[in-house]
Amino acid sequence: MAGLAGRLRKRPPKYSAAALAWKGLRGQSWPRVWRDCDLQRSYDAVVIGGGVHGLATAYYLARNHGMTNVAVLDKAYLGSGGSGRNTAIVRSNYLTPEGVAFYDRSVHLYEQMAVELNINVMFSQRGHLTLAHSDASLRTMHWRAEVNKLGGVNSSVIGPDEIKKECPSLDTSDHPRYPIQGALYHPPGGVVRHDAVVWGYARAADHMGVEMHQKTEVTDILCEGGDGPDGKGAGGRVTGVRTNRGDISTPIVINCTAGWASLISTMAGVRLPITTHPLQAAVTEPVKMFLPTVVVSGSLHVYVSQTDRGELVFGASVDPYANYSVRGSLEFTEGLAGHVLELMPGVSRMRILRQWSGLCDMTPDYSPVMGFTPVDGFLVDVGWGTYGFKAAPVSGEQMAEAAATGRTPKLIEAFALSRFDNGELVGEKGAASVGH
Ligand code: PYC
């Protein structure tokens, strides 16, 4: 029988767990999942932002439209913005028919993602409860449930007894200051492994020829023919981008940034109705699984789920002031802990391990801004507020279609920038996880 040395000498297949352990033992590095390319001087399209939206857009440009001469530029590393800072919740129980149809398509694409991208994104459709603690919020839950059902989305209002069955650790008694009166229950909602979504899209786009360029900051958008300085603004067209690594010429630039969306758009002479706010989140030490669903309380300003590692992940509303800071605050942690304890007194001895913050671009109606702008060739996929991560697959699919065909797909017509001129807002504040 071969001893350990003999067995180790037989090299295992390239990507098996044994192969990775083998590499680790021998001090070898892991295989790269996307290439490190030289930056070209010209592309058919440039996507700004290497988060899930930018990567999904590039992936669908290549997969659905055969556009592979595409560069994704990120000033830091892939997934370093909102994609790596969110609380990974996916759902489609929105308030407006436009929102419901749009996010429902996203849930559908998330359901197919592991197979399509050949990566375990760990999409766990464990159910999503939005608690109501007042008559007014219960009324909104009924409203959402009806719109959801009309849109074919599985969601209904349930009472405290059913809530207790779905999620035994919630205090459904009448003891709390704001007793739970009911909830919008959305069984397809859940959580997904956000980093895997980034890596999956990046790897798949890379395999089709798309280039990803990290540490490549866009410092200007080059335009001609516009009504503003340097040929920017309405009536003009995009000719390229300027980066910290030189100029690139391209007829199509897609702004898929979050946090910097208004800054980048201003580089093309396009003003957006966006203010940027920090959104904080926190995670506890891991404990045995006890929280089977995602739980949201708009009145108590908190959402919480348990990761497969056992940690509780929480978030709250955006910070009330516009800011580009991504520092956490004690005020947030204290408020959050108090609110979680009102919902689940049993977690009082759990310790918070770390907290972080991301940037949310808020629009006046809490819906995104997607599609064409008054500058020909400059498209936006921005203004995601606190909804961005869950929308990545559908946004990528729809933005790629818009860029490749020059036409606005039906699913995103309602989210056009022009709605702020013609007053056709898509009010989604009532579907926000927490009050803002
Ligand atoms: O809309 O589900 C949501 C959400 C969770 C965290 C931030 N937004």
GROMACS .gro file of C-alpha atoms and ligand atoms in nm:
model
  444
    1MET     CA    1   0.000   0.000   0.000
    2ALA     CA    2   0.135   0.345  -0.090
    3GLY     CA    3   0.222   0.559   0.213
    4LEU     CA    4   0.128   0.927   0.254
    5ALA     CA    5   0.434   1.040   0.059
    6GLY     CA    6   0.336   0.811  -0.228
    7ARG     CA    7  -0.018   0.940  -0.232
    8LEU     CA    8   0.099   1.303  -0.221
    9ARG     CA    9   0.331   1.239  -0.515
   10LYS     CA   10   0.029   1.149  -0.730
   11ARG     CA   11  -0.096   1.499  -0.822
   12PRO     CA   12  -0.475   1.544  -0.796
   13PRO     CA   13  -0.688   1.699  -1.075
   14LYS     CA   14  -0.648   2.077  -1.118
   15TYR     CA   15  -0.944   2.234  -0.931
   16SER     CA   16  -1.046   1.968  -0.677
   17ALA     CA   17  -1.038   2.042  -0.304
   18ALA     CA   18  -0.742   1.807  -0.283
   19ALA     CA   19  -0.564   2.006  -0.554
   20LEU     CA   20  -0.609   2.328  -0.362
   21ALA     CA   21  -0.485   2.167  -0.041
   22TRP     CA   22  -0.189   2.029  -0.237
   23LYS     CA   23  -0.109   2.375  -0.368
   24GLY     CA   24  -0.136   2.517  -0.017
   25LEU     CA   25   0.100   2.255   0.120
   26ARG     CA   26   0.354   2.328  -0.151
   27GLY     CA   27   0.320   2.705  -0.106
   28GLN     CA   28   0.183   2.749  -0.459
   29SER     CA   29  -0.059   3.030  -0.537
   30TRP     CA   30  -0.422   2.972  -0.637
   31PRO     CA   31  -0.511   2.981  -1.007
   32ARG     CA   32  -0.621   3.327  -1.127
   33VAL     CA   33  -0.989   3.343  -1.218
   34TRP     CA   34  -0.958   3.637  -1.455
   35ARG     CA   35  -0.674   3.769  -1.668
   36ASP     CA   36  -0.457   4.069  -1.600
   37CYS     CA   37  -0.466   4.242  -1.943
   38ASP     CA   38  -0.283   4.540  -2.088
   39LEU     CA   39  -0.513   4.841  -2.117
   40GLN     CA   40  -0.600   4.896  -2.484
   41ARG     CA   41  -0.641   5.241  -2.638
   42SER     CA   42  -0.987   5.164  -2.773
   43TYR     CA   43  -1.290   4.948  -2.686
   44ASP     CA   44  -1.641   4.905  -2.825
   45ALA     CA   45  -1.776   4.986  -2.477
   46VAL     CA   46  -1.634   5.092  -2.142
   47VAL     CA   47  -1.817   5.008  -1.820
   48ILE     CA   48  -1.724   5.225  -1.522
   49GLY     CA   49  -1.750   5.035  -1.194
   50GLY     CA   50  -1.633   4.680  -1.126
   51GLY     CA   51  -1.911   4.588  -0.887
   52VAL     CA   52  -2.192   4.343  -0.950
   53HIS     CA   53  -2.378   4.589  -1.176
   54GLY     CA   54  -2.079   4.669  -1.398
   55LEU     CA   55  -1.967   4.307  -1.416
   56ALA     CA   56  -2.317   4.179  -1.491
   57THR     CA   57  -2.354   4.442  -1.765
   58ALA     CA   58  -2.025   4.335  -1.923
   59TYR     CA   59  -2.119   3.968  -1.890
   60TYR     CA   60  -2.453   4.018  -2.067
   61LEU     CA   61  -2.297   4.239  -2.336
   62ALA     CA   62  -2.075   3.944  -2.422
   63ARG     CA   63  -2.321   3.661  -2.361
   64ASN     CA   64  -2.640   3.804  -2.510
   65HIS     CA   65  -2.504   4.045  -2.771
   66GLY     CA   66  -2.162   3.912  -2.870
   67MET     CA   67  -1.991   4.236  -2.760
   68THR     CA   68  -1.661   4.123  -2.613
   69ASN     CA   69  -1.431   4.417  -2.690
   70VAL     CA   70  -1.541   4.566  -2.359
   71ALA     CA   71  -1.343   4.699  -2.061
   72VAL     CA   72  -1.468   4.720  -1.703
   73LEU     CA   73  -1.274   4.985  -1.511
   74ASP     CA   74  -1.259   5.012  -1.136
   75LYS     CA   75  -1.057   5.260  -0.937
   76ALA     CA   76  -1.000   5.001  -0.662
   77TYR     CA   77  -1.057   4.625  -0.685
   78LEU     CA   78  -1.356   4.428  -0.816
   79GLY     CA   79  -1.639   4.428  -0.563
   80SER     CA   80  -1.475   4.687  -0.339
   81GLY     CA   81  -1.779   4.916  -0.328
   82GLY     CA   82  -2.141   4.833  -0.245
   83SER     CA   83  -2.103   4.478  -0.383
   84GLY     CA   84  -1.883   4.380  -0.091
   85ARG     CA   85  -2.060   4.592   0.171
   86ASN     CA   86  -2.426   4.501   0.143
   87THR     CA   87  -2.630   4.261   0.355
   88ALA     CA   88  -2.688   4.025   0.060
   89ILE     CA   89  -3.069   4.028   0.070
   90VAL     CA   90  -3.261   3.936  -0.245
   91ARG     CA   91  -3.638   3.990  -0.277
   92SER     CA   92  -3.903   4.115  -0.515
   93ASN     CA   93  -4.188   4.220  -0.279
   94TYR     CA   94  -4.189   4.581  -0.399
   95LEU     CA   95  -4.470   4.833  -0.400
   96THR     CA   96  -4.503   4.954  -0.759
   97PRO     CA   97  -4.594   4.725  -1.051
   98GLU     CA   98  -4.276   4.845  -1.229
   99GLY     CA   99  -4.060   4.758  -0.929
  100VAL     CA  100  -4.225   4.419  -0.876
  101ALA     CA  101  -4.177   4.311  -1.241
  102PHE     CA  102  -3.817   4.430  -1.242
  103TYR     CA  103  -3.703   4.270  -0.914
  104ASP     CA  104  -3.897   3.952  -0.992
  105ARG     CA  105  -3.683   3.908  -1.302
  106SER     CA  106  -3.378   3.958  -1.081
  107VAL     CA  107  -3.487   3.683  -0.839
  108HIS     CA  108  -3.539   3.456  -1.138
  109LEU     CA  109  -3.186   3.527  -1.265
  110TYR     CA  110  -3.043   3.469  -0.916
  111GLU     CA  111  -3.219   3.131  -0.912
  112GLN     CA  112  -3.032   3.030  -1.229
  113MET     CA  113  -2.701   3.190  -1.141
  114ALA     CA  114  -2.512   2.902  -0.979
  115VAL     CA  115  -2.569   2.681  -1.284
  116GLU     CA  116  -2.523   2.959  -1.538
  117LEU     CA  117  -2.196   3.089  -1.393
  118ASN     CA  118  -2.081   2.752  -1.258
  119ILE     CA  119  -2.012   2.888  -0.911
  120ASN     CA  120  -2.185   2.815  -0.583
  121VAL     CA  121  -2.341   3.152  -0.503
  122MET     CA  122  -2.528   2.990  -0.211
  123PHE     CA  123  -2.862   3.151  -0.296
  124SER     CA  124  -3.074   3.055   0.003
  125GLN     CA  125  -3.444   3.131  -0.053
  126ARG     CA  126  -3.529   3.104   0.312
  127GLY     CA  127  -3.823   3.346   0.316
  128HIS     CA  128  -3.841   3.714   0.399
  129LEU     CA  129  -4.061   3.869   0.670
  130THR     CA  130  -4.134   4.242   0.680
  131LEU     CA  131  -4.288   4.306   1.019
  132ALA     CA  132  -4.563   4.558   1.082
  133HIS     CA  133  -4.593   4.719   1.424
  134SER     CA  134  -4.874   4.964   1.348
  135ASP     CA  135  -5.204   4.985   1.159
  136ALA     CA  136  -5.041   5.212   0.902
  137SER     CA  137  -4.759   4.973   0.822
  138LEU     CA  138  -4.997   4.675   0.816
  139ARG     CA  139  -5.201   4.863   0.558
  140THR     CA  140  -4.888   4.913   0.344
  141MET     CA  141  -4.809   4.539   0.376
  142HIS     CA  142  -5.159   4.457   0.244
  143TRP     CA  143  -5.108   4.702  -0.040
  144ARG     CA  144  -4.773   4.546  -0.129
  145ALA     CA  145  -4.915   4.193  -0.105
  146GLU     CA  146  -5.190   4.280  -0.355
  147VAL     CA  147  -4.949   4.442  -0.602
  148ASN     CA  148  -4.712   4.146  -0.560
  149LYS     CA  149  -4.985   3.891  -0.629
  150LEU     CA  150  -5.099   4.079  -0.939
  151GLY     CA  151  -4.739   4.066  -1.059
  152GLY     CA  152  -4.720   3.691  -0.994
  153VAL     CA  153  -4.492   3.731  -0.692
  154ASN     CA  154  -4.546   3.504  -0.392
  155SER     CA  155  -4.619   3.730  -0.097
  156SER     CA  156  -4.900   3.760   0.157
  157VAL     CA  157  -4.982   3.914   0.493
  158ILE     CA  158  -4.962   3.679   0.789
  159GLY     CA  159  -5.047   3.725   1.158
  160PRO     CA  160  -4.838   3.686   1.477
  161ASP     CA  161  -4.909   3.312   1.516
  162GLU     CA  162  -4.782   3.228   1.169
  163ILE     CA  163  -4.487   3.464   1.218
  164LYS     CA  164  -4.394   3.273   1.532
  165LYS     CA  165  -4.404   2.946   1.337
  166GLU     CA  166  -4.175   3.083   1.066
  167CYS     CA  167  -3.939   3.248   1.308
  168PRO     CA  168  -3.967   3.124   1.668
  169SER     CA  169  -3.705   3.359   1.810
  170LEU     CA  170  -3.916   3.670   1.741
  171ASP     CA  171  -4.106   3.812   2.033
  172THR     CA  172  -4.463   3.807   1.903
  173SER     CA  173  -4.620   3.871   2.245
  174ASP     CA  174  -4.786   4.198   2.340
  175HIS     CA  175  -4.501   4.283   2.582
  176PRO     CA  176  -4.274   4.489   2.351
  177ARG     CA  177  -4.315   4.863   2.317
  178TYR     CA  178  -4.423   4.809   1.955
  179PRO     CA  179  -4.586   4.464   1.939
  180ILE     CA  180  -4.571   4.281   1.606
  181GLN     CA  181  -4.915   4.306   1.446
  182GLY     CA  182  -4.846   4.113   1.127
  183ALA     CA  183  -4.595   4.075   0.846
  184LEU     CA  184  -4.557   4.065   0.473
  185TYR     CA  185  -4.428   3.712   0.413
  186HIS     CA  186  -4.233   3.660   0.091
  187PRO     CA  187  -4.114   3.296   0.062
  188PRO     CA  188  -3.882   3.344  -0.242
  189GLY     CA  189  -3.680   3.613  -0.064
  190GLY     CA  190  -3.346   3.521   0.088
  191VAL     CA  191  -2.974   3.583   0.087
  192VAL     CA  192  -2.691   3.506  -0.151
  193ARG     CA  193  -2.313   3.501  -0.113
  194HIS     CA  194  -2.225   3.846  -0.244
  195ASP     CA  195  -1.853   3.786  -0.315
  196ALA     CA  196  -1.936   3.476  -0.517
  197VAL     CA  197  -2.167   3.684  -0.735
  198VAL     CA  198  -1.879   3.926  -0.806
  199TRP     CA  199  -1.634   3.645  -0.881
  200GLY     CA  200  -1.885   3.450  -1.089
  201TYR     CA  201  -1.967   3.741  -1.320
  202ALA     CA  202  -1.602   3.846  -1.344
  203ARG     CA  203  -1.483   3.498  -1.435
  204ALA     CA  204  -1.761   3.438  -1.687
  205ALA     CA  205  -1.711   3.778  -1.854
  206ASP     CA  206  -1.334   3.719  -1.866
  207HIS     CA  207  -1.383   3.381  -2.032
  208MET     CA  208  -1.578   3.550  -2.310
  209GLY     CA  209  -1.304   3.809  -2.371
  210VAL     CA  210  -1.414   4.105  -2.158
  211GLU     CA  211  -1.124   4.281  -1.984
  212MET     CA  212  -1.136   4.383  -1.621
  213HIS     CA  213  -0.899   4.663  -1.519
  214GLN     CA  214  -0.859   4.724  -1.148
  215LYS     CA  215  -0.685   5.029  -1.001
  216THR     CA  216  -0.795   5.214  -1.314
  217GLU     CA  217  -0.966   5.535  -1.216
  218VAL     CA  218  -1.176   5.736  -1.461
  219THR     CA  219  -1.079   6.100  -1.420
  220ASP     CA  220  -1.284   6.245  -1.708
  221ILE     CA  221  -1.533   6.151  -1.977
  222LEU     CA  222  -1.444   6.282  -2.321
  223CYS     CA  223  -1.728   6.421  -2.530
  224GLU     CA  224  -1.789   6.635  -2.837
  225GLY     CA  225  -2.076   6.844  -2.971
  226GLY     CA  226  -2.254   6.904  -2.640
  227ASP     CA  227  -2.398   7.235  -2.525
  228GLY     CA  228  -2.159   7.263  -2.226
  229PRO     CA  229  -1.787   7.327  -2.179
  230ASP     CA  230  -1.550   7.084  -2.360
  231GLY     CA  231  -1.833   6.954  -2.578
  232LYS     CA  232  -2.003   6.787  -2.281
  233GLY     CA  233  -2.374   6.798  -2.200
  234ALA     CA  234  -2.701   6.764  -2.391
  235GLY     CA  235  -2.679   6.711  -2.763
  236GLY     CA  236  -2.322   6.584  -2.751
  237ARG     CA  237  -2.176   6.238  -2.777
  238VAL     CA  238  -1.919   6.037  -2.590
  239THR     CA  239  -1.579   5.980  -2.753
  240GLY     CA  240  -1.386   5.818  -2.469
  241VAL     CA  241  -1.268   5.826  -2.112
  242ARG     CA  242  -0.956   5.964  -1.946
  243THR     CA  243  -0.803   5.740  -1.680
  244ASN     CA  244  -0.503   5.744  -1.448
  245ARG     CA  245  -0.350   5.503  -1.703
  246GLY     CA  246  -0.417   5.712  -2.014
  247ASP     CA  247  -0.703   5.792  -2.253
  248ILE     CA  248  -0.930   5.531  -2.407
  249SER     CA  249  -1.152   5.595  -2.706
  250THR     CA  250  -1.497   5.437  -2.710
  251PRO     CA  251  -1.845   5.526  -2.842
  252ILE     CA  252  -2.024   5.379  -2.536
  253VAL     CA  253  -1.965   5.452  -2.169
  254ILE     CA  254  -2.190   5.296  -1.906
  255ASN     CA  255  -2.182   5.445  -1.557
  256CYS     CA  256  -2.239   5.153  -1.320
  257THR     CA  257  -2.097   5.318  -1.010
  258ALA     CA  258  -2.250   5.357  -0.667
  259GLY     CA  259  -2.139   5.631  -0.434
  260TRP     CA  260  -1.969   5.812  -0.721
  261ALA     CA  261  -2.259   5.802  -0.968
  262SER     CA  262  -2.329   6.175  -0.969
  263LEU     CA  263  -1.958   6.265  -0.982
  264ILE     CA  264  -1.897   6.039  -1.283
  265SER     CA  265  -2.209   6.161  -1.462
  266THR     CA  266  -2.106   6.522  -1.415
  267MET     CA  267  -1.789   6.435  -1.610
  268ALA     CA  268  -2.016   6.390  -1.914
  269GLY     CA  269  -2.216   6.703  -1.833
  270VAL     CA  270  -2.515   6.503  -1.704
  271ARG     CA  271  -2.664   6.608  -1.371
  272LEU     CA  272  -2.844   6.347  -1.163
  273PRO     CA  273  -3.100   6.399  -0.884
  274ILE     CA  274  -2.894   6.198  -0.638
  275THR     CA  275  -2.762   6.252  -0.286
  276THR     CA  276  -2.512   6.009  -0.142
  277HIS     CA  277  -2.553   5.870   0.211
  278PRO     CA  278  -2.358   5.613   0.412
  279LEU     CA  279  -2.539   5.293   0.508
  280GLN     CA  280  -2.396   5.099   0.800
  281ALA     CA  281  -2.410   4.730   0.880
  282ALA     CA  282  -2.270   4.497   1.144
  283VAL     CA  283  -2.206   4.130   1.209
  284THR     CA  284  -2.201   3.924   1.530
  285GLU     CA  285  -1.996   3.631   1.642
  286PRO     CA  286  -2.119   3.302   1.489
  287VAL     CA  287  -2.370   3.089   1.678
  288LYS     CA  288  -2.569   2.779   1.597
  289MET     CA  289  -2.842   2.836   1.336
  290PHE     CA  290  -3.159   2.974   1.498
  291LEU     CA  291  -3.293   3.239   1.259
  292PRO     CA  292  -3.452   3.064   0.962
  293THR     CA  293  -3.579   3.368   0.768
  294VAL     CA  294  -3.470   3.719   0.679
  295VAL     CA  295  -3.643   3.958   0.920
  296VAL     CA  296  -3.709   4.324   0.850
  297SER     CA  297  -3.877   4.585   1.064
  298GLY     CA  298  -3.940   4.915   0.895
  299SER     CA  299  -4.070   5.074   1.215
  300LEU     CA  300  -3.769   4.965   1.422
  301HIS     CA  301  -3.531   5.042   1.134
  302VAL     CA  302  -3.355   4.708   1.126
  303TYR     CA  303  -3.307   4.403   0.903
  304VAL     CA  304  -3.132   4.088   1.012
  305SER     CA  305  -3.044   3.747   0.873
  306GLN     CA  306  -2.812   3.467   0.978
  307THR     CA  307  -2.528   3.362   0.751
  308ASP     CA  308  -2.444   3.001   0.678
  309ARG     CA  309  -2.146   3.051   0.908
  310GLY     CA  310  -2.387   3.141   1.190
  311GLU     CA  311  -2.323   3.515   1.222
  312LEU     CA  312  -2.612   3.759   1.242
  313VAL     CA  313  -2.585   4.029   0.977
  314PHE     CA  314  -2.776   4.350   1.052
  315GLY     CA  315  -2.839   4.678   0.885
  316ALA     CA  316  -3.044   4.989   0.946
  317SER     CA  317  -3.147   5.302   0.756
  318VAL     CA  318  -2.901   5.520   0.571
  319ASP     CA  319  -2.729   5.782   0.784
  320PRO     CA  320  -2.948   6.094   0.781
  321TYR     CA  321  -2.683   6.326   0.633
  322ALA     CA  322  -2.528   6.321   0.287
  323ASN     CA  323  -2.166   6.212   0.313
  324TYR     CA  324  -1.895   6.009   0.137
  325SER     CA  325  -1.751   5.868   0.457
  326VAL     CA  326  -1.750   5.491   0.508
  327ARG     CA  327  -1.671   5.498   0.879
  328GLY     CA  328  -1.894   5.323   1.129
  329SER     CA  329  -2.039   5.500   1.432
  330LEU     CA  330  -2.118   5.397   1.788
  331GLU     CA  331  -2.452   5.574   1.756
  332PHE     CA  332  -2.550   5.327   1.483
  333THR     CA  333  -2.439   5.022   1.679
  334GLU     CA  334  -2.621   5.129   1.994
  335GLY     CA  335  -2.945   5.206   1.811
  336LEU     CA  336  -2.926   4.885   1.612
  337ALA     CA  337  -2.862   4.667   1.917
  338GLY     CA  338  -3.157   4.824   2.099
  339HIS     CA  339  -3.390   4.759   1.809
  340VAL     CA  340  -3.276   4.401   1.753
  341LEU     CA  341  -3.329   4.327   2.122
  342GLU     CA  342  -3.686   4.453   2.101
  343LEU     CA  343  -3.748   4.196   1.828
  344MET     CA  344  -3.539   3.909   1.969
  345PRO     CA  345  -3.457   3.952   2.340
  346GLY     CA  346  -3.287   3.612   2.330
  347VAL     CA  347  -2.979   3.746   2.150
  348SER     CA  348  -2.887   3.988   2.429
  349ARG     CA  349  -2.555   3.813   2.506
  350MET     CA  350  -2.428   3.789   2.150
  351ARG     CA  351  -2.129   4.004   2.071
  352ILE     CA  352  -2.095   4.226   1.767
  353LEU     CA  353  -1.768   4.145   1.592
  354ARG     CA  354  -1.738   4.420   1.334
  355GLN     CA  355  -1.925   4.690   1.151
  356TRP     CA  356  -1.877   4.865   0.820
  357SER     CA  357  -2.044   5.106   0.590
  358GLY     CA  358  -2.112   5.157   0.219
  359LEU     CA  359  -2.241   5.443   0.007
  360CYS     CA  360  -2.597   5.465  -0.121
  361ASP     CA  361  -2.704   5.698  -0.400
  362MET     CA  362  -3.055   5.807  -0.307
  363THR     CA  363  -3.305   5.934  -0.564
  364PRO     CA  364  -3.619   6.135  -0.479
  365ASP     CA  365  -3.853   5.840  -0.554
  366TYR     CA  366  -3.630   5.555  -0.425
  367SER     CA  367  -3.615   5.401  -0.773
  368PRO     CA  368  -3.301   5.372  -0.984
  369VAL     CA  369  -3.204   5.575  -1.288
  370MET     CA  370  -3.135   5.350  -1.584
  371GLY     CA  371  -3.078   5.390  -1.955
  372PHE     CA  372  -2.989   5.670  -2.194
  373THR     CA  373  -2.898   6.027  -2.110
  374PRO     CA  374  -2.899   6.349  -2.316
  375VAL     CA  375  -2.537   6.263  -2.412
  376ASP     CA  376  -2.530   6.010  -2.693
  377GLY     CA  377  -2.340   5.697  -2.592
  378PHE     CA  378  -2.342   5.780  -2.220
  379LEU     CA  379  -2.569   5.544  -2.028
  380VAL     CA  380  -2.640   5.526  -1.658
  381ASP     CA  381  -2.724   5.242  -1.419
  382VAL     CA  382  -2.727   5.438  -1.096
  383GLY     CA  383  -2.931   5.571  -0.804
  384TRP     CA  384  -2.979   5.233  -0.640
  385GLY     CA  385  -3.031   5.362  -0.289
  386THR     CA  386  -3.043   5.053  -0.067
  387TYR     CA  387  -3.168   4.818  -0.341
  388GLY     CA  388  -2.861   4.777  -0.561
  389PHE     CA  389  -2.725   4.433  -0.484
  390LYS     CA  390  -3.052   4.248  -0.536
  391ALA     CA  391  -3.097   4.416  -0.876
  392ALA     CA  392  -2.757   4.332  -1.024
  393PRO     CA  393  -2.850   4.046  -1.261
  394VAL     CA  394  -3.153   4.214  -1.413
  395SER     CA  395  -2.978   4.549  -1.437
  396GLY     CA  396  -2.687   4.390  -1.619
  397GLU     CA  397  -2.920   4.212  -1.856
  398GLN     CA  398  -3.127   4.520  -1.931
  399MET     CA  399  -2.840   4.769  -1.953
  400ALA     CA  400  -2.653   4.540  -2.189
  401GLU     CA  401  -2.959   4.524  -2.412
  402ALA     CA  402  -2.996   4.903  -2.410
  403ALA     CA  403  -2.628   4.959  -2.493
  404ALA     CA  404  -2.610   4.692  -2.761
  405THR     CA  405  -2.939   4.769  -2.939
  406GLY     CA  406  -2.971   5.145  -2.880
  407ARG     CA  407  -3.328   5.088  -2.754
  408THR     CA  408  -3.467   5.100  -2.401
  409PRO     CA  409  -3.598   4.758  -2.294
  410LYS     CA  410  -3.956   4.760  -2.165
  411LEU     CA  411  -3.861   4.643  -1.816
  412ILE     CA  412  -3.660   4.960  -1.748
  413GLU     CA  413  -3.864   5.218  -1.938
  414ALA     CA  414  -4.013   5.351  -1.614
  415PHE     CA  415  -3.667   5.416  -1.465
  416ALA     CA  416  -3.551   5.665  -1.730
  417LEU     CA  417  -3.376   5.984  -1.622
  418SER     CA  418  -3.642   6.181  -1.811
  419ARG     CA  419  -3.904   6.087  -1.547
  420PHE     CA  420  -3.774   6.369  -1.327
  421ASP     CA  421  -3.858   6.618  -1.605
  422ASN     CA  422  -4.199   6.479  -1.691
  423GLY     CA  423  -4.303   6.405  -1.331
  424GLU     CA  424  -4.366   6.032  -1.377
  425LEU     CA  425  -4.193   5.919  -1.059
  426VAL     CA  426  -4.191   5.553  -0.947
  427GLY     CA  427  -4.243   5.586  -0.571
  428GLU     CA  428  -4.074   5.289  -0.401
  429LYS     CA  429  -4.016   5.434  -0.056
  430GLY     CA  430  -4.293   5.214   0.085
  431ALA     CA  431  -4.091   4.906  -0.015
  432ALA     CA  432  -3.772   5.019   0.158
  433SER     CA  433  -3.664   4.766   0.417
  434VAL     CA  434  -3.646   5.035   0.679
  435GLY     CA  435  -3.763   5.394   0.698
  436HIS     CA  436  -3.512   5.647   0.566
  437PYC     O1  437  -3.417   4.653   0.043
  437PYC     O2  438  -3.403   4.449   0.117
  437PYC     C1  439  -3.363   4.566   0.111
  437PYC     C2  440  -3.241   4.603   0.183
  437PYC     C3  441  -3.172   4.527   0.271
  437PYC     C4  442  -3.066   4.601   0.310
  437PYC     C5  443  -3.070   4.720   0.248
  437PYC     N1  444  -3.179   4.719   0.169
   0.00000   0.00000   0.00000
